[in-house]
Short mmCIF file of C-alpha atoms in Angstrom, two decimals:
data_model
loop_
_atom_site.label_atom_id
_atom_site.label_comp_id
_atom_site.label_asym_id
_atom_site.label_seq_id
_atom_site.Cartn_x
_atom_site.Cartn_y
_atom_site.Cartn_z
CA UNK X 121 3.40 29.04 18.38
CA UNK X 122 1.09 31.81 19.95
CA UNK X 123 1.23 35.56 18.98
CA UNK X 124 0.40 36.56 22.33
CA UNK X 125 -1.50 36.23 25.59
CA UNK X 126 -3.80 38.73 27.25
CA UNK X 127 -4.97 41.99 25.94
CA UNK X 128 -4.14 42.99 22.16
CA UNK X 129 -5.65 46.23 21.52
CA UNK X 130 -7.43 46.15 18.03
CA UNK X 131 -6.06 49.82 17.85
CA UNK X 132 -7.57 53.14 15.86
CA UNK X 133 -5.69 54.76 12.94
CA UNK X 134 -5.39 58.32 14.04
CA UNK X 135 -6.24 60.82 11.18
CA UNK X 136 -5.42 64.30 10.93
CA UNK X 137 -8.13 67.16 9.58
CA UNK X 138 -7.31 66.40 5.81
CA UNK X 139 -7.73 62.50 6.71
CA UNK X 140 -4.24 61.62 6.34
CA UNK X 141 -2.61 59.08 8.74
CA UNK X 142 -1.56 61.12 11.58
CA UNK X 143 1.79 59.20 12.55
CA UNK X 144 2.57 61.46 14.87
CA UNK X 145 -0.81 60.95 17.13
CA UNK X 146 -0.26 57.33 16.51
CA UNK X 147 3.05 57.05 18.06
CA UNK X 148 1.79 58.41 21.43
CA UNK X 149 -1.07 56.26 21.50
CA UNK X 150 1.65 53.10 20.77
CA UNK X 151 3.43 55.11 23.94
CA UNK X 152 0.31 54.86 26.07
CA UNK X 153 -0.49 50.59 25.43
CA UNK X 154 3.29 50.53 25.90
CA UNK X 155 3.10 51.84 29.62
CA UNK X 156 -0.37 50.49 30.12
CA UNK X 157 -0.06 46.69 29.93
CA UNK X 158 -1.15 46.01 26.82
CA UNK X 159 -0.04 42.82 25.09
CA UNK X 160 -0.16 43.13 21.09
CA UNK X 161 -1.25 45.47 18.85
CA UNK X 162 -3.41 45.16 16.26
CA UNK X 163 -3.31 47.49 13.45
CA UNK X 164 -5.37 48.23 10.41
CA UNK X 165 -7.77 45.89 11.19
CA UNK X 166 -11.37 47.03 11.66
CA UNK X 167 -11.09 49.22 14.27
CA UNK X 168 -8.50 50.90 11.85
CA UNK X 169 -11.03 51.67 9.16
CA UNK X 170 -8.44 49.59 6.99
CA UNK X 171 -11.32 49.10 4.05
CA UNK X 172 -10.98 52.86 3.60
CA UNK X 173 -7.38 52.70 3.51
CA UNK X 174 -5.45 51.77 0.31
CA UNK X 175 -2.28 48.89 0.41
CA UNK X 176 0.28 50.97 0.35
CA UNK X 177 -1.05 53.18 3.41
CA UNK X 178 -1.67 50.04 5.29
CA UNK X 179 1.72 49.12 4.51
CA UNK X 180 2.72 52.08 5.61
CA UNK X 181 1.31 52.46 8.75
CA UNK X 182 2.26 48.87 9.61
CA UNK X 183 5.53 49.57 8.97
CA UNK X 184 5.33 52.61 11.06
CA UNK X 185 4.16 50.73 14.11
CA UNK X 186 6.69 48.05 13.26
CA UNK X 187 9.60 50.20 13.83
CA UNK X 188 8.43 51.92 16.67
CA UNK X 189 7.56 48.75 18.45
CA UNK X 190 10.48 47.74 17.88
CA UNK X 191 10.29 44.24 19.25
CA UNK X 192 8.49 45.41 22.18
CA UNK X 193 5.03 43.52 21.71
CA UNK X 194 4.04 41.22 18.76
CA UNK X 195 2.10 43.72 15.82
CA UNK X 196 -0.83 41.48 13.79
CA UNK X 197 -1.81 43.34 10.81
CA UNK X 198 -5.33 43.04 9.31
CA UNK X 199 -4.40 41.85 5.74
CA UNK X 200 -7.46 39.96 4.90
CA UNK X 201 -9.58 40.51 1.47
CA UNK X 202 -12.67 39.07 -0.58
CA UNK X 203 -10.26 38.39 -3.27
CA UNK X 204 -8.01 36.60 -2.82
CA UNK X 205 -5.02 37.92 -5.08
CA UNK X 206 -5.43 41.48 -3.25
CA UNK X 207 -5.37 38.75 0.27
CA UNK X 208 -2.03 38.11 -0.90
CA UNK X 209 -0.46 40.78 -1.85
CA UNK X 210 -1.34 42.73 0.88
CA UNK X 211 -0.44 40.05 3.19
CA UNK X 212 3.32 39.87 1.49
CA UNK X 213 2.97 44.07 2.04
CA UNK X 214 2.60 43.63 5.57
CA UNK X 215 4.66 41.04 6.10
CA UNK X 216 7.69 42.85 4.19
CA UNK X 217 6.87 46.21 6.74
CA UNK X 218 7.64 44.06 10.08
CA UNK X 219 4.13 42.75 11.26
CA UNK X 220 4.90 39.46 13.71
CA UNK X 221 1.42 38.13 12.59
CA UNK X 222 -1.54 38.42 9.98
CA UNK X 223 -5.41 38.64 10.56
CA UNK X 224 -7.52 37.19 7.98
CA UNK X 225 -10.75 38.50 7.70
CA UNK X 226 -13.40 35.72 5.76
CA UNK X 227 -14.71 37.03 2.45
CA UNK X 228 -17.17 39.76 2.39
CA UNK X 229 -19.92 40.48 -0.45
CA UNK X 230 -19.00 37.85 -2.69
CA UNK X 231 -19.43 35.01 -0.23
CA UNK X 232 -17.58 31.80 -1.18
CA UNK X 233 -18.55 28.24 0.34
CA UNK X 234 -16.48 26.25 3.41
CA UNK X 235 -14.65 24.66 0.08
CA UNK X 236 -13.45 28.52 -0.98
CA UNK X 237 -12.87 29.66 2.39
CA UNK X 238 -9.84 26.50 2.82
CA UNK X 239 -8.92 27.40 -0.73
CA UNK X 240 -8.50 30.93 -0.33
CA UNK X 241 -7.00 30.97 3.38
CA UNK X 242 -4.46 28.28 2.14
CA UNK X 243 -3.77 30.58 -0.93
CA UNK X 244 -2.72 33.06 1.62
CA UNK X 245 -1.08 31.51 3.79
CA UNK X 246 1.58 29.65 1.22
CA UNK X 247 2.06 33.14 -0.09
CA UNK X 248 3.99 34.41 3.59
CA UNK X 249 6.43 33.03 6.52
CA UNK X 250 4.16 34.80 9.41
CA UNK X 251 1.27 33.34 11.29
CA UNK X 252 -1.89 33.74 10.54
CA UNK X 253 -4.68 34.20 12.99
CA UNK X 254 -8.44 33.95 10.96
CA UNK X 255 -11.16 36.11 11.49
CA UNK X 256 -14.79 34.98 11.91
CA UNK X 257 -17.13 37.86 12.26
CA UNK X 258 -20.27 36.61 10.30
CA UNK X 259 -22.40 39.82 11.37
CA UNK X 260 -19.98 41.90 9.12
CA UNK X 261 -19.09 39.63 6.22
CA UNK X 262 -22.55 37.16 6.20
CA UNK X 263 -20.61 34.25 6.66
CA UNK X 264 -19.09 32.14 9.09
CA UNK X 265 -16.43 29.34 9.54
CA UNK X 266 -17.67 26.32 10.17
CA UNK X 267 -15.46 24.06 12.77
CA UNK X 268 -14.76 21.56 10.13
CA UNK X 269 -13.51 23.62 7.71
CA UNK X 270 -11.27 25.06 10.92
CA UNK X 271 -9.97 21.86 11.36
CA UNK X 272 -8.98 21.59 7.87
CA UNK X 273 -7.12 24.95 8.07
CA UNK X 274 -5.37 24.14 11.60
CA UNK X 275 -3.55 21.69 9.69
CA UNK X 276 -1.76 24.64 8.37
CA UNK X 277 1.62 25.11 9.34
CA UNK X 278 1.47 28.67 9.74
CA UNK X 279 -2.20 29.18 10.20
CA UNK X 280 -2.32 28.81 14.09
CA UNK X 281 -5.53 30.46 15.58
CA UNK X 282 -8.73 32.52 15.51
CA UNK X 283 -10.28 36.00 15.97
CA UNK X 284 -13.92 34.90 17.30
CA UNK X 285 -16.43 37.26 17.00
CA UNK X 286 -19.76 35.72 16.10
CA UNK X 287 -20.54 35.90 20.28
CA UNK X 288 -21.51 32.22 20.28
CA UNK X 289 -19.92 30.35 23.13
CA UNK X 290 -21.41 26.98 22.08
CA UNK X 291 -19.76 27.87 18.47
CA UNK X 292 -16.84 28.03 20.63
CA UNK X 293 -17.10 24.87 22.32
CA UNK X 294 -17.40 23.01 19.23
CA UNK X 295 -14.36 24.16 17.91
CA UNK X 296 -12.26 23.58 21.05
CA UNK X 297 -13.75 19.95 21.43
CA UNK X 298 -13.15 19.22 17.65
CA UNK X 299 -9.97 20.75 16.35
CA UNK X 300 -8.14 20.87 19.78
CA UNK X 301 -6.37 23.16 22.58
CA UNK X 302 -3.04 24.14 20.49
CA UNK X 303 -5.21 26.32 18.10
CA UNK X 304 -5.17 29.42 19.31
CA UNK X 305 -8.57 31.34 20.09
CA UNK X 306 -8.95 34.91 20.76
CA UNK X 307 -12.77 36.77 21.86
CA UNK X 308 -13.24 39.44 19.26
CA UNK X 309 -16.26 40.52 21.46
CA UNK X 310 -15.07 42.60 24.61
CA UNK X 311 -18.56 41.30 26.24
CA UNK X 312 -17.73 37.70 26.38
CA UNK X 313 -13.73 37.87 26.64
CA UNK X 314 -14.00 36.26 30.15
CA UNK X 315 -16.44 33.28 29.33
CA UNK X 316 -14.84 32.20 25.90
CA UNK X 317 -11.42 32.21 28.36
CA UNK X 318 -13.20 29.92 30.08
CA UNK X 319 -13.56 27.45 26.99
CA UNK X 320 -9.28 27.86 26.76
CA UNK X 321 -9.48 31.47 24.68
CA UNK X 322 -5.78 33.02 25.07
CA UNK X 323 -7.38 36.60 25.58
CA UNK X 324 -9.08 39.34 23.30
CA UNK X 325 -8.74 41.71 20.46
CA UNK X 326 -10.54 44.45 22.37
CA UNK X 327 -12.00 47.80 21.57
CA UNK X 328 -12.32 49.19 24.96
CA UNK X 329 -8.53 48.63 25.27
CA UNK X 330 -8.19 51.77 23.52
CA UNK X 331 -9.58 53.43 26.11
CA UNK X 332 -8.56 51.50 29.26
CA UNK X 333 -5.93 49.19 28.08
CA UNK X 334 -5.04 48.02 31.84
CA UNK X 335 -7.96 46.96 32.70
CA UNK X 336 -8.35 44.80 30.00
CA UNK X 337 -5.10 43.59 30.65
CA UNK X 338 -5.41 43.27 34.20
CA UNK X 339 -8.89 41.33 33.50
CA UNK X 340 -7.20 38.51 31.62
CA UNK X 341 -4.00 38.42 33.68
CA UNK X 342 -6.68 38.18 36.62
CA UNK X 343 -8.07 34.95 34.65
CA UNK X 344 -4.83 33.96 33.66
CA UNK X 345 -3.68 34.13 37.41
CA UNK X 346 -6.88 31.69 38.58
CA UNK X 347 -8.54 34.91 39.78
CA UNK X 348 -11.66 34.12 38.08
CA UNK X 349 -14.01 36.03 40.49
CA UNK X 350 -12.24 39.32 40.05
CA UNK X 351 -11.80 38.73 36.62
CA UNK X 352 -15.42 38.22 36.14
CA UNK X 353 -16.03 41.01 38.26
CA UNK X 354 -14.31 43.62 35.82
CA UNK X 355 -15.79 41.86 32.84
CA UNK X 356 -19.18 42.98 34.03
CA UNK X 357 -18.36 46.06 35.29
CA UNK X 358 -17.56 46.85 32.07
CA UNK X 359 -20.86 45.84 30.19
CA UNK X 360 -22.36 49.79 30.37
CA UNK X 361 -19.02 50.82 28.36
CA UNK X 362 -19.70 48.00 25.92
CA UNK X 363 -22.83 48.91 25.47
CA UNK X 364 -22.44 52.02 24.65
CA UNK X 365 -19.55 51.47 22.34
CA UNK X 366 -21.00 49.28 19.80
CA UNK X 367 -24.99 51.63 19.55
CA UNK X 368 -23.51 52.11 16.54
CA UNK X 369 -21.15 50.44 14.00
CA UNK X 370 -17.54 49.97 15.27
CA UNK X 371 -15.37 52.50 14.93
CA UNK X 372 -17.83 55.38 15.24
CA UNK X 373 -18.06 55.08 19.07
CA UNK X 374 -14.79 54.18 19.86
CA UNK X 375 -13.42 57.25 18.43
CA UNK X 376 -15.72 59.41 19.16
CA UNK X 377 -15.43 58.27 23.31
CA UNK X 378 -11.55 58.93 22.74
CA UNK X 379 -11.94 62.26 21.40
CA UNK X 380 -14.49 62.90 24.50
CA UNK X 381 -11.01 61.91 26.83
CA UNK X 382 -9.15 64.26 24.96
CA UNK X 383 -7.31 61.23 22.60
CA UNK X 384 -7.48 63.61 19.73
CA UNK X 385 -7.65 60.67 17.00
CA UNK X 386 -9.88 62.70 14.38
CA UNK X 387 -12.38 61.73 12.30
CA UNK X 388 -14.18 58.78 10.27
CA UNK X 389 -13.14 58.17 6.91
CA UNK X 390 -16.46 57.93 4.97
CA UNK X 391 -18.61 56.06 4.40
CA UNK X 392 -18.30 56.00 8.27
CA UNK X 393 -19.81 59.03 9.69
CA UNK X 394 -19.79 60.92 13.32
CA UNK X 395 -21.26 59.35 16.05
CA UNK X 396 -24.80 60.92 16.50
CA UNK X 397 -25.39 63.46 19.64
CA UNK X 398 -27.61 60.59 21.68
CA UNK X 399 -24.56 58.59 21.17
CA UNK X 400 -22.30 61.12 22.54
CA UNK X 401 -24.42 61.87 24.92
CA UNK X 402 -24.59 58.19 26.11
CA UNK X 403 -20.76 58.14 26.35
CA UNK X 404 -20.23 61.15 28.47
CA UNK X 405 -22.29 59.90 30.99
CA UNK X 406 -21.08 56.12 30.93
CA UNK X 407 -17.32 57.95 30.97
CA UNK X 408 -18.25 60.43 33.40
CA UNK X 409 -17.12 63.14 31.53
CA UNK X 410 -19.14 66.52 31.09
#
């Protein structure tokens, strides 16, 4: 099966001044993807500062989005641990509060071989009914998954695709010509969503989407459609934004561009801090705004 197709917004967690989730802000951002084209949601992951978050606010806020949702577009919670009895009890947490789908995040810190990884993805993955989409993001966790050992997983009933965002399109290739075209493949890199579609990606987990959700869904529909020129076209006119979005460590750009549009989503949870004045300065003149 495939979660989705297009543009699945790897979506902030609003807070309010005392850092609390503000549902409330959340909901009308769920209203904007909703009437903007977006094609999943994806909550609590990183972009959701879910390592500052404890399980049962996760939960919570899954659930939350669940509801509202409604049935409306598929909701992937970020579930994903570096250990891997928290990995499953969170996952069963999210999967109780409504989430369509799970994103599994490698180990972090306490970095396990390609042996672990199958171990502890399995582990997982026996423990709920939901699919699973992995999560390979080396620069944040210092490791990688190797095709091979993606192989091995694929063979996982309910572990069906991939979050890719180690920015490697031969990486890419490799898995595509070894474990095949029915695992699924999403860009985790708004920079390269267009050329990993090229190598058979389904779409992206974006970042800007939480700022212009349809054009990132227009851009893959575009590809999608066999547009590829004006596909490619947006992709690069977009490379300024992306830029200036990850100067510093995502979320602290993201949420500080939204507040700049008027988005309201608060603060940073620390140990993520403000975006610094160059930054801010950078964004108001990529976003035009003074």
């Amino acid at each position: 099966m495939t979660l989705f197709t297009g543009s699945g917004v790897a979506i902030v967690t609003p807070f309010k001044e005392n850092f609390d989730v503000d549902y409330a802000k959340l909901q009308q951002l769920l209203d904007f993807h909703l009437q903007k084209g977006t094609d999943a949601i994806i909550i609590v992951g990183t972009t959701g500062e879910a390592s500052t978050m404890t399980n049962e606010e996760q939960a919570e806020t899954v659930k939350f989005t669940a509801d509202y949702i409604n049935g409306r577009l598929p909701v992937i919670a970020g579930a994903g641990s570096n250990d891997t009895r928290h990995g499953v009890e969170l996952s069963k947490m999210c999967e109780d509060a409504g989430a369509d789908g799970l994103l599994q995040v490698t180990p972090y810190y306490n970095k396990t071989s390609q042996r672990g990884l199958i171990e502890h993805f399995k582990r997982i993955a026996e423990s709920v009914n939901v699919p699973m989409l992995l999560y390979n993001v080396p620069g944040r966790t210092g490791m990688g998954i190797d095709p091979k050992t993606l192989l091995e997983l694929s063979k996982i009933d309910n572990i069906i695709g991939m979050k890719d965002a180690t920015g490697d399109l031969s990486y890419a290739a490799k898995v595509r010509n070894l474990v095949g075209y029915d695992f699924d493949i999403y860009s985790g890199n708004d920079d390269v969503t267009i050329p990993l579609m090229s190598l058979g990606a389904k779409g992206v987990i974006s970042v800007i989407a939480n700022i212009f959700p349809q054009k990132i869904h227009n851009m893959t529909k575009l590809f999608l459609d066999g547009e590829i020129e004006k596909a490619a076209k947006l992709q690069t006119d977009l490379k300024e934004l992306n830029d200036a979005l990850f100067v510093e460590p995502n979320p602290i750009p993201v949420k500080a561009a939204m507040n700049l549009l008027g988005y309201e989503v608060g603060g940073l949870r620390l140990p993520l801090f403000e975006a610094s004045e160059d930054t801010k300065d950078n964004l108001k003149k990529v976003l035009g705004v003074k």
